[in-house]
């Protein structure tokens, strides 16, 4: 029996070695010679960090990351970062309010997304190269002059709660959420969305949180363009 097991192990090891020889590229082959574009970085006078990279294609993508996400939440305001992200996309900004924002970008062959993660809220605008100026103007106005109106806050809050409720229909997801809440004492990774936490989020909450965290040192801008 032992000899048979050893034979099986040897056969498996031989198969693995053969796979590595045939399919894993050696140093110096084409796949290892992939050239990665240079990333340039600098910091503006107001503390905003900027990273740029060249793209051979005639397109531009601008990403702004705000250092505020779900890790900043607790049981009293869980879901706030997602509500902020949703409200920002729905409300737009002073010069690009509501649907006019997405309509303008779509007519220019571009797109926009706003997402909330554990550590940040991220705004991403993609356009063809000749509309790069428009992309910068849109993102700048969103960051500085967002229109956080009450209707958009309520709609976004309801959407975030329903999304969470559907996720909790999965027993595994519900169990993991309960475990994180215990391990992290209901804060950060352990902050769980409830009807009460969502109900506590108002237009003022959203606006005050955004204003407090949109300072130079909390913002990173990444630009990919030709």
JSON list of C-alpha atoms in Angstrom, two decimals, residues 23-199:
[
{"chain": "A", "resi": 23, "resn": "UNK", "atom": "CA", "xyz": [3.40, 26.04, -19.97]},
{"chain": "A", "resi": 24, "resn": "UNK", "atom": "CA", "xyz": [5.22, 28.37, -17.57]},
{"chain": "A", "resi": 25, "resn": "UNK", "atom": "CA", "xyz": [7.41, 30.86, -19.52]},
{"chain": "A", "resi": 26, "resn": "UNK", "atom": "CA", "xyz": [11.12, 31.09, -18.75]},
{"chain": "A", "resi": 27, "resn": "UNK", "atom": "CA", "xyz": [12.86, 34.33, -17.88]},
{"chain": "A", "resi": 28, "resn": "UNK", "atom": "CA", "xyz": [13.68, 36.21, -21.07]},
{"chain": "A", "resi": 29, "resn": "UNK", "atom": "CA", "xyz": [10.69, 34.98, -23.08]},
{"chain": "A", "resi": 30, "resn": "UNK", "atom": "CA", "xyz": [8.14, 37.33, -24.59]},
{"chain": "A", "resi": 31, "resn": "UNK", "atom": "CA", "xyz": [5.68, 37.32, -21.69]},
{"chain": "A", "resi": 32, "resn": "UNK", "atom": "CA", "xyz": [8.42, 38.32, -19.25]},
{"chain": "A", "resi": 33, "resn": "UNK", "atom": "CA", "xyz": [9.50, 41.20, -21.49]},
{"chain": "A", "resi": 34, "resn": "UNK", "atom": "CA", "xyz": [6.19, 43.02, -21.12]},
{"chain": "A", "resi": 35, "resn": "UNK", "atom": "CA", "xyz": [6.90, 46.73, -20.82]},
{"chain": "A", "resi": 36, "resn": "UNK", "atom": "CA", "xyz": [4.96, 48.46, -18.06]},
{"chain": "A", "resi": 37, "resn": "UNK", "atom": "CA", "xyz": [4.36, 52.18, -18.68]},
{"chain": "A", "resi": 38, "resn": "UNK", "atom": "CA", "xyz": [6.09, 54.55, -16.30]},
{"chain": "A", "resi": 39, "resn": "UNK", "atom": "CA", "xyz": [3.94, 55.93, -13.51]},
{"chain": "A", "resi": 40, "resn": "UNK", "atom": "CA", "xyz": [4.60, 59.57, -12.70]},
{"chain": "A", "resi": 41, "resn": "UNK", "atom": "CA", "xyz": [3.47, 61.17, -9.46]},
{"chain": "A", "resi": 42, "resn": "UNK", "atom": "CA", "xyz": [3.42, 64.55, -7.81]},
{"chain": "A", "resi": 43, "resn": "UNK", "atom": "CA", "xyz": [1.60, 66.38, -5.03]},
{"chain": "A", "resi": 44, "resn": "UNK", "atom": "CA", "xyz": [-0.32, 69.61, -5.56]},
{"chain": "A", "resi": 45, "resn": "UNK", "atom": "CA", "xyz": [0.04, 72.58, -3.23]},
{"chain": "A", "resi": 46, "resn": "UNK", "atom": "CA", "xyz": [-3.27, 71.68, -1.57]},
{"chain": "A", "resi": 47, "resn": "UNK", "atom": "CA", "xyz": [-2.04, 68.18, -0.69]},
{"chain": "A", "resi": 48, "resn": "UNK", "atom": "CA", "xyz": [-3.83, 66.23, -3.44]},
{"chain": "A", "resi": 49, "resn": "UNK", "atom": "CA", "xyz": [-1.69, 63.35, -4.71]},
{"chain": "A", "resi": 50, "resn": "UNK", "atom": "CA", "xyz": [-1.69, 62.82, -8.48]},
{"chain": "A", "resi": 51, "resn": "UNK", "atom": "CA", "xyz": [-0.55, 59.74, -10.42]},
{"chain": "A", "resi": 52, "resn": "UNK", "atom": "CA", "xyz": [-0.35, 59.71, -14.22]},
{"chain": "A", "resi": 53, "resn": "UNK", "atom": "CA", "xyz": [0.31, 56.97, -16.76]},
{"chain": "A", "resi": 54, "resn": "UNK", "atom": "CA", "xyz": [0.40, 57.04, -20.57]},
{"chain": "A", "resi": 55, "resn": "UNK", "atom": "CA", "xyz": [-2.10, 55.04, -22.61]},
{"chain": "A", "resi": 56, "resn": "UNK", "atom": "CA", "xyz": [-1.41, 54.20, -26.26]},
{"chain": "A", "resi": 57, "resn": "UNK", "atom": "CA", "xyz": [-5.13, 54.20, -27.05]},
{"chain": "A", "resi": 58, "resn": "UNK", "atom": "CA", "xyz": [-6.99, 57.49, -27.73]},
{"chain": "A", "resi": 59, "resn": "UNK", "atom": "CA", "xyz": [-8.87, 57.47, -24.44]},
{"chain": "A", "resi": 60, "resn": "UNK", "atom": "CA", "xyz": [-8.66, 59.02, -21.00]},
{"chain": "A", "resi": 61, "resn": "UNK", "atom": "CA", "xyz": [-9.69, 57.75, -17.59]},
{"chain": "A", "resi": 62, "resn": "UNK", "atom": "CA", "xyz": [-9.66, 59.91, -14.48]},
{"chain": "A", "resi": 63, "resn": "UNK", "atom": "CA", "xyz": [-10.16, 58.34, -11.08]},
{"chain": "A", "resi": 64, "resn": "UNK", "atom": "CA", "xyz": [-10.57, 60.28, -7.86]},
{"chain": "A", "resi": 65, "resn": "UNK", "atom": "CA", "xyz": [-10.37, 58.38, -4.57]},
{"chain": "A", "resi": 66, "resn": "UNK", "atom": "CA", "xyz": [-11.66, 60.01, -1.41]},
{"chain": "A", "resi": 67, "resn": "UNK", "atom": "CA", "xyz": [-10.33, 58.51, 1.82]},
{"chain": "A", "resi": 68, "resn": "UNK", "atom": "CA", "xyz": [-13.68, 57.64, 3.37]},
{"chain": "A", "resi": 69, "resn": "UNK", "atom": "CA", "xyz": [-15.29, 54.21, 3.21]},
{"chain": "A", "resi": 70, "resn": "UNK", "atom": "CA", "xyz": [-17.05, 51.52, 5.20]},
{"chain": "A", "resi": 71, "resn": "UNK", "atom": "CA", "xyz": [-14.11, 51.23, 7.62]},
{"chain": "A", "resi": 72, "resn": "UNK", "atom": "CA", "xyz": [-15.12, 54.65, 9.00]},
{"chain": "A", "resi": 73, "resn": "UNK", "atom": "CA", "xyz": [-18.63, 53.48, 9.90]},
{"chain": "A", "resi": 74, "resn": "UNK", "atom": "CA", "xyz": [-20.15, 51.92, 13.01]},
{"chain": "A", "resi": 75, "resn": "UNK", "atom": "CA", "xyz": [-23.54, 50.55, 13.97]},
{"chain": "A", "resi": 76, "resn": "UNK", "atom": "CA", "xyz": [-25.10, 54.02, 14.09]},
{"chain": "A", "resi": 77, "resn": "UNK", "atom": "CA", "xyz": [-24.32, 55.00, 10.48]},
{"chain": "A", "resi": 78, "resn": "UNK", "atom": "CA", "xyz": [-23.50, 51.75, 8.66]},
{"chain": "A", "resi": 79, "resn": "UNK", "atom": "CA", "xyz": [-24.16, 52.18, 4.95]},
{"chain": "A", "resi": 80, "resn": "UNK", "atom": "CA", "xyz": [-23.29, 55.89, 4.88]},
{"chain": "A", "resi": 81, "resn": "UNK", "atom": "CA", "xyz": [-20.43, 55.61, 2.37]},
{"chain": "A", "resi": 82, "resn": "UNK", "atom": "CA", "xyz": [-22.61, 53.66, -0.08]},
{"chain": "A", "resi": 83, "resn": "UNK", "atom": "CA", "xyz": [-25.42, 56.19, 0.31]},
{"chain": "A", "resi": 84, "resn": "UNK", "atom": "CA", "xyz": [-22.98, 59.03, -0.39]},
{"chain": "A", "resi": 85, "resn": "UNK", "atom": "CA", "xyz": [-21.73, 57.29, -3.54]},
{"chain": "A", "resi": 86, "resn": "UNK", "atom": "CA", "xyz": [-25.24, 56.66, -4.81]},
{"chain": "A", "resi": 87, "resn": "UNK", "atom": "CA", "xyz": [-26.43, 60.17, -3.99]},
{"chain": "A", "resi": 88, "resn": "UNK", "atom": "CA", "xyz": [-23.46, 61.76, -5.75]},
{"chain": "A", "resi": 89, "resn": "UNK", "atom": "CA", "xyz": [-24.24, 59.91, -8.96]},
{"chain": "A", "resi": 90, "resn": "UNK", "atom": "CA", "xyz": [-27.96, 60.69, -8.76]},
{"chain": "A", "resi": 91, "resn": "UNK", "atom": "CA", "xyz": [-27.71, 64.34, -7.75]},
{"chain": "A", "resi": 92, "resn": "UNK", "atom": "CA", "xyz": [-24.76, 65.39, -9.87]},
{"chain": "A", "resi": 93, "resn": "UNK", "atom": "CA", "xyz": [-23.14, 68.77, -9.31]},
{"chain": "A", "resi": 94, "resn": "UNK", "atom": "CA", "xyz": [-23.84, 72.48, -9.73]},
{"chain": "A", "resi": 95, "resn": "UNK", "atom": "CA", "xyz": [-22.90, 72.58, -13.42]},
{"chain": "A", "resi": 96, "resn": "UNK", "atom": "CA", "xyz": [-23.91, 68.99, -14.17]},
{"chain": "A", "resi": 97, "resn": "UNK", "atom": "CA", "xyz": [-27.09, 68.27, -12.18]},
{"chain": "A", "resi": 98, "resn": "UNK", "atom": "CA", "xyz": [-28.99, 64.98, -12.16]},
{"chain": "A", "resi": 99, "resn": "UNK", "atom": "CA", "xyz": [-29.40, 63.05, -15.39]},
{"chain": "A", "resi": 100, "resn": "UNK", "atom": "CA", "xyz": [-27.68, 65.77, -17.44]},
{"chain": "A", "resi": 101, "resn": "UNK", "atom": "CA", "xyz": [-24.37, 64.44, -16.11]},
{"chain": "A", "resi": 102, "resn": "UNK", "atom": "CA", "xyz": [-24.76, 60.90, -17.46]},
{"chain": "A", "resi": 103, "resn": "UNK", "atom": "CA", "xyz": [-26.54, 62.11, -20.61]},
{"chain": "A", "resi": 104, "resn": "UNK", "atom": "CA", "xyz": [-23.65, 64.43, -21.47]},
{"chain": "A", "resi": 105, "resn": "UNK", "atom": "CA", "xyz": [-21.03, 61.75, -20.94]},
{"chain": "A", "resi": 106, "resn": "UNK", "atom": "CA", "xyz": [-22.95, 59.17, -22.94]},
{"chain": "A", "resi": 107, "resn": "UNK", "atom": "CA", "xyz": [-23.33, 61.62, -25.84]},
{"chain": "A", "resi": 108, "resn": "UNK", "atom": "CA", "xyz": [-19.55, 62.11, -25.71]},
{"chain": "A", "resi": 109, "resn": "UNK", "atom": "CA", "xyz": [-18.92, 58.36, -25.77]},
{"chain": "A", "resi": 110, "resn": "UNK", "atom": "CA", "xyz": [-17.96, 58.26, -22.11]},
{"chain": "A", "resi": 111, "resn": "UNK", "atom": "CA", "xyz": [-19.17, 56.85, -18.81]},
{"chain": "A", "resi": 112, "resn": "UNK", "atom": "CA", "xyz": [-19.06, 57.52, -15.09]},
{"chain": "A", "resi": 113, "resn": "UNK", "atom": "CA", "xyz": [-19.20, 55.34, -11.99]},
{"chain": "A", "resi": 114, "resn": "UNK", "atom": "CA", "xyz": [-19.16, 56.12, -8.27]},
{"chain": "A", "resi": 115, "resn": "UNK", "atom": "CA", "xyz": [-18.43, 53.29, -5.86]},
{"chain": "A", "resi": 116, "resn": "UNK", "atom": "CA", "xyz": [-17.86, 52.91, -2.13]},
{"chain": "A", "resi": 117, "resn": "UNK", "atom": "CA", "xyz": [-15.34, 50.40, -0.80]},
{"chain": "A", "resi": 118, "resn": "UNK", "atom": "CA", "xyz": [-13.86, 49.63, 2.59]},
{"chain": "A", "resi": 119, "resn": "UNK", "atom": "CA", "xyz": [-11.34, 52.46, 2.51]},
{"chain": "A", "resi": 120, "resn": "UNK", "atom": "CA", "xyz": [-12.53, 54.94, -0.10]},
{"chain": "A", "resi": 121, "resn": "UNK", "atom": "CA", "xyz": [-15.25, 56.38, -2.30]},
{"chain": "A", "resi": 122, "resn": "UNK", "atom": "CA", "xyz": [-14.11, 56.30, -5.92]},
{"chain": "A", "resi": 123, "resn": "UNK", "atom": "CA", "xyz": [-15.29, 58.41, -8.85]},
{"chain": "A", "resi": 124, "resn": "UNK", "atom": "CA", "xyz": [-14.24, 57.17, -12.29]},
{"chain": "A", "resi": 125, "resn": "UNK", "atom": "CA", "xyz": [-14.85, 59.02, -15.57]},
{"chain": "A", "resi": 126, "resn": "UNK", "atom": "CA", "xyz": [-13.89, 57.48, -18.92]},
{"chain": "A", "resi": 127, "resn": "UNK", "atom": "CA", "xyz": [-13.95, 59.44, -22.19]},
{"chain": "A", "resi": 128, "resn": "UNK", "atom": "CA", "xyz": [-12.35, 59.41, -25.61]},
{"chain": "A", "resi": 129, "resn": "UNK", "atom": "CA", "xyz": [-9.22, 61.54, -25.72]},
{"chain": "A", "resi": 130, "resn": "UNK", "atom": "CA", "xyz": [-10.69, 64.71, -27.21]},
{"chain": "A", "resi": 131, "resn": "UNK", "atom": "CA", "xyz": [-13.11, 65.02, -24.27]},
{"chain": "A", "resi": 132, "resn": "UNK", "atom": "CA", "xyz": [-10.42, 64.85, -21.57]},
{"chain": "A", "resi": 133, "resn": "UNK", "atom": "CA", "xyz": [-11.05, 68.47, -20.58]},
{"chain": "A", "resi": 134, "resn": "UNK", "atom": "CA", "xyz": [-14.73, 67.70, -20.05]},
{"chain": "A", "resi": 135, "resn": "UNK", "atom": "CA", "xyz": [-13.86, 64.74, -17.82]},
{"chain": "A", "resi": 136, "resn": "UNK", "atom": "CA", "xyz": [-11.65, 66.92, -15.60]},
{"chain": "A", "resi": 137, "resn": "UNK", "atom": "CA", "xyz": [-14.34, 69.59, -15.39]},
{"chain": "A", "resi": 138, "resn": "UNK", "atom": "CA", "xyz": [-17.02, 67.07, -14.41]},
{"chain": "A", "resi": 139, "resn": "UNK", "atom": "CA", "xyz": [-14.92, 65.41, -11.71]},
{"chain": "A", "resi": 140, "resn": "UNK", "atom": "CA", "xyz": [-13.77, 68.74, -10.33]},
{"chain": "A", "resi": 141, "resn": "UNK", "atom": "CA", "xyz": [-17.33, 70.03, -10.04]},
{"chain": "A", "resi": 142, "resn": "UNK", "atom": "CA", "xyz": [-18.53, 66.78, -8.44]},
{"chain": "A", "resi": 143, "resn": "UNK", "atom": "CA", "xyz": [-15.88, 66.99, -5.74]},
{"chain": "A", "resi": 144, "resn": "UNK", "atom": "CA", "xyz": [-16.24, 70.71, -5.03]},
{"chain": "A", "resi": 145, "resn": "UNK", "atom": "CA", "xyz": [-19.93, 71.40, -5.73]},
{"chain": "A", "resi": 146, "resn": "UNK", "atom": "CA", "xyz": [-22.02, 68.23, -5.27]},
{"chain": "A", "resi": 147, "resn": "UNK", "atom": "CA", "xyz": [-25.81, 68.60, -5.21]},
{"chain": "A", "resi": 148, "resn": "UNK", "atom": "CA", "xyz": [-26.80, 66.37, -2.32]},
{"chain": "A", "resi": 149, "resn": "UNK", "atom": "CA", "xyz": [-30.58, 66.84, -2.43]},
{"chain": "A", "resi": 150, "resn": "UNK", "atom": "CA", "xyz": [-33.00, 65.15, -0.06]},
{"chain": "A", "resi": 151, "resn": "UNK", "atom": "CA", "xyz": [-34.82, 63.06, -2.69]},
{"chain": "A", "resi": 152, "resn": "UNK", "atom": "CA", "xyz": [-31.58, 61.53, -3.97]},
{"chain": "A", "resi": 153, "resn": "UNK", "atom": "CA", "xyz": [-30.41, 60.76, -0.42]},
{"chain": "A", "resi": 154, "resn": "UNK", "atom": "CA", "xyz": [-33.67, 58.97, 0.38]},
{"chain": "A", "resi": 155, "resn": "UNK", "atom": "CA", "xyz": [-33.63, 57.01, -2.87]},
{"chain": "A", "resi": 156, "resn": "UNK", "atom": "CA", "xyz": [-30.00, 55.99, -2.44]},
{"chain": "A", "resi": 157, "resn": "UNK", "atom": "CA", "xyz": [-30.55, 55.01, 1.20]},
{"chain": "A", "resi": 158, "resn": "UNK", "atom": "CA", "xyz": [-33.49, 52.82, 0.25]},
{"chain": "A", "resi": 159, "resn": "UNK", "atom": "CA", "xyz": [-31.49, 51.17, -2.52]},
{"chain": "A", "resi": 160, "resn": "UNK", "atom": "CA", "xyz": [-28.55, 50.46, -0.19]},
{"chain": "A", "resi": 161, "resn": "UNK", "atom": "CA", "xyz": [-30.83, 48.91, 2.43]},
{"chain": "A", "resi": 162, "resn": "UNK", "atom": "CA", "xyz": [-32.68, 46.69, -0.06]},
{"chain": "A", "resi": 163, "resn": "UNK", "atom": "CA", "xyz": [-29.40, 45.57, -1.59]},
{"chain": "A", "resi": 164, "resn": "UNK", "atom": "CA", "xyz": [-28.11, 44.60, 1.87]},
{"chain": "A", "resi": 165, "resn": "UNK", "atom": "CA", "xyz": [-31.38, 42.84, 2.75]},
{"chain": "A", "resi": 166, "resn": "UNK", "atom": "CA", "xyz": [-31.17, 40.70, -0.38]},
{"chain": "A", "resi": 167, "resn": "UNK", "atom": "CA", "xyz": [-27.55, 39.83, 0.38]},
{"chain": "A", "resi": 168, "resn": "UNK", "atom": "CA", "xyz": [-28.59, 38.66, 3.85]},
{"chain": "A", "resi": 169, "resn": "UNK", "atom": "CA", "xyz": [-30.95, 36.11, 2.24]},
{"chain": "A", "resi": 170, "resn": "UNK", "atom": "CA", "xyz": [-27.78, 34.06, 1.72]},
{"chain": "A", "resi": 171, "resn": "UNK", "atom": "CA", "xyz": [-27.10, 32.16, 4.99]},
{"chain": "A", "resi": 172, "resn": "UNK", "atom": "CA", "xyz": [-23.34, 32.23, 4.39]},
{"chain": "A", "resi": 173, "resn": "UNK", "atom": "CA", "xyz": [-23.34, 36.01, 3.91]},
{"chain": "A", "resi": 174, "resn": "UNK", "atom": "CA", "xyz": [-25.53, 36.49, 6.97]},
{"chain": "A", "resi": 175, "resn": "UNK", "atom": "CA", "xyz": [-23.25, 34.30, 9.09]},
{"chain": "A", "resi": 176, "resn": "UNK", "atom": "CA", "xyz": [-20.12, 36.12, 7.91]},
{"chain": "A", "resi": 177, "resn": "UNK", "atom": "CA", "xyz": [-21.72, 39.49, 8.68]},
{"chain": "A", "resi": 178, "resn": "UNK", "atom": "CA", "xyz": [-22.61, 38.34, 12.20]},
{"chain": "A", "resi": 179, "resn": "UNK", "atom": "CA", "xyz": [-19.08, 37.01, 12.74]},
{"chain": "A", "resi": 180, "resn": "UNK", "atom": "CA", "xyz": [-17.47, 40.28, 11.61]},
{"chain": "A", "resi": 181, "resn": "UNK", "atom": "CA", "xyz": [-19.79, 42.23, 13.88]},
{"chain": "A", "resi": 182, "resn": "UNK", "atom": "CA", "xyz": [-18.60, 40.18, 16.87]},
{"chain": "A", "resi": 183, "resn": "UNK", "atom": "CA", "xyz": [-14.90, 40.17, 15.97]},
{"chain": "A", "resi": 184, "resn": "UNK", "atom": "CA", "xyz": [-14.72, 43.90, 15.18]},
{"chain": "A", "resi": 185, "resn": "UNK", "atom": "CA", "xyz": [-17.14, 45.04, 17.88]},
{"chain": "A", "resi": 186, "resn": "UNK", "atom": "CA", "xyz": [-19.64, 46.48, 15.41]},
{"chain": "A", "resi": 187, "resn": "UNK", "atom": "CA", "xyz": [-17.20, 48.99, 13.94]},
{"chain": "A", "resi": 188, "resn": "UNK", "atom": "CA", "xyz": [-15.36, 49.18, 10.61]},
{"chain": "A", "resi": 189, "resn": "UNK", "atom": "CA", "xyz": [-15.33, 45.67, 9.17]},
{"chain": "A", "resi": 190, "resn": "UNK", "atom": "CA", "xyz": [-17.97, 44.79, 11.76]},
{"chain": "A", "resi": 191, "resn": "UNK", "atom": "CA", "xyz": [-20.43, 47.60, 11.04]},
{"chain": "A", "resi": 192, "resn": "UNK", "atom": "CA", "xyz": [-23.65, 45.98, 9.85]},
{"chain": "A", "resi": 193, "resn": "UNK", "atom": "CA", "xyz": [-26.35, 47.84, 7.93]},
{"chain": "A", "resi": 194, "resn": "UNK", "atom": "CA", "xyz": [-29.70, 47.99, 9.71]},
{"chain": "A", "resi": 195, "resn": "UNK", "atom": "CA", "xyz": [-32.95, 49.83, 9.10]},
{"chain": "A", "resi": 196, "resn": "UNK", "atom": "CA", "xyz": [-32.01, 52.14, 11.99]},
{"chain": "A", "resi": 197, "resn": "UNK", "atom": "CA", "xyz": [-28.55, 52.96, 10.63]},
{"chain": "A", "resi": 198, "resn": "UNK", "atom": "CA", "xyz": [-29.96, 53.74, 7.20]},
{"chain": "A", "resi": 199, "resn": "UNK", "atom": "CA", "xyz": [-32.81, 55.82, 8.65]}
]
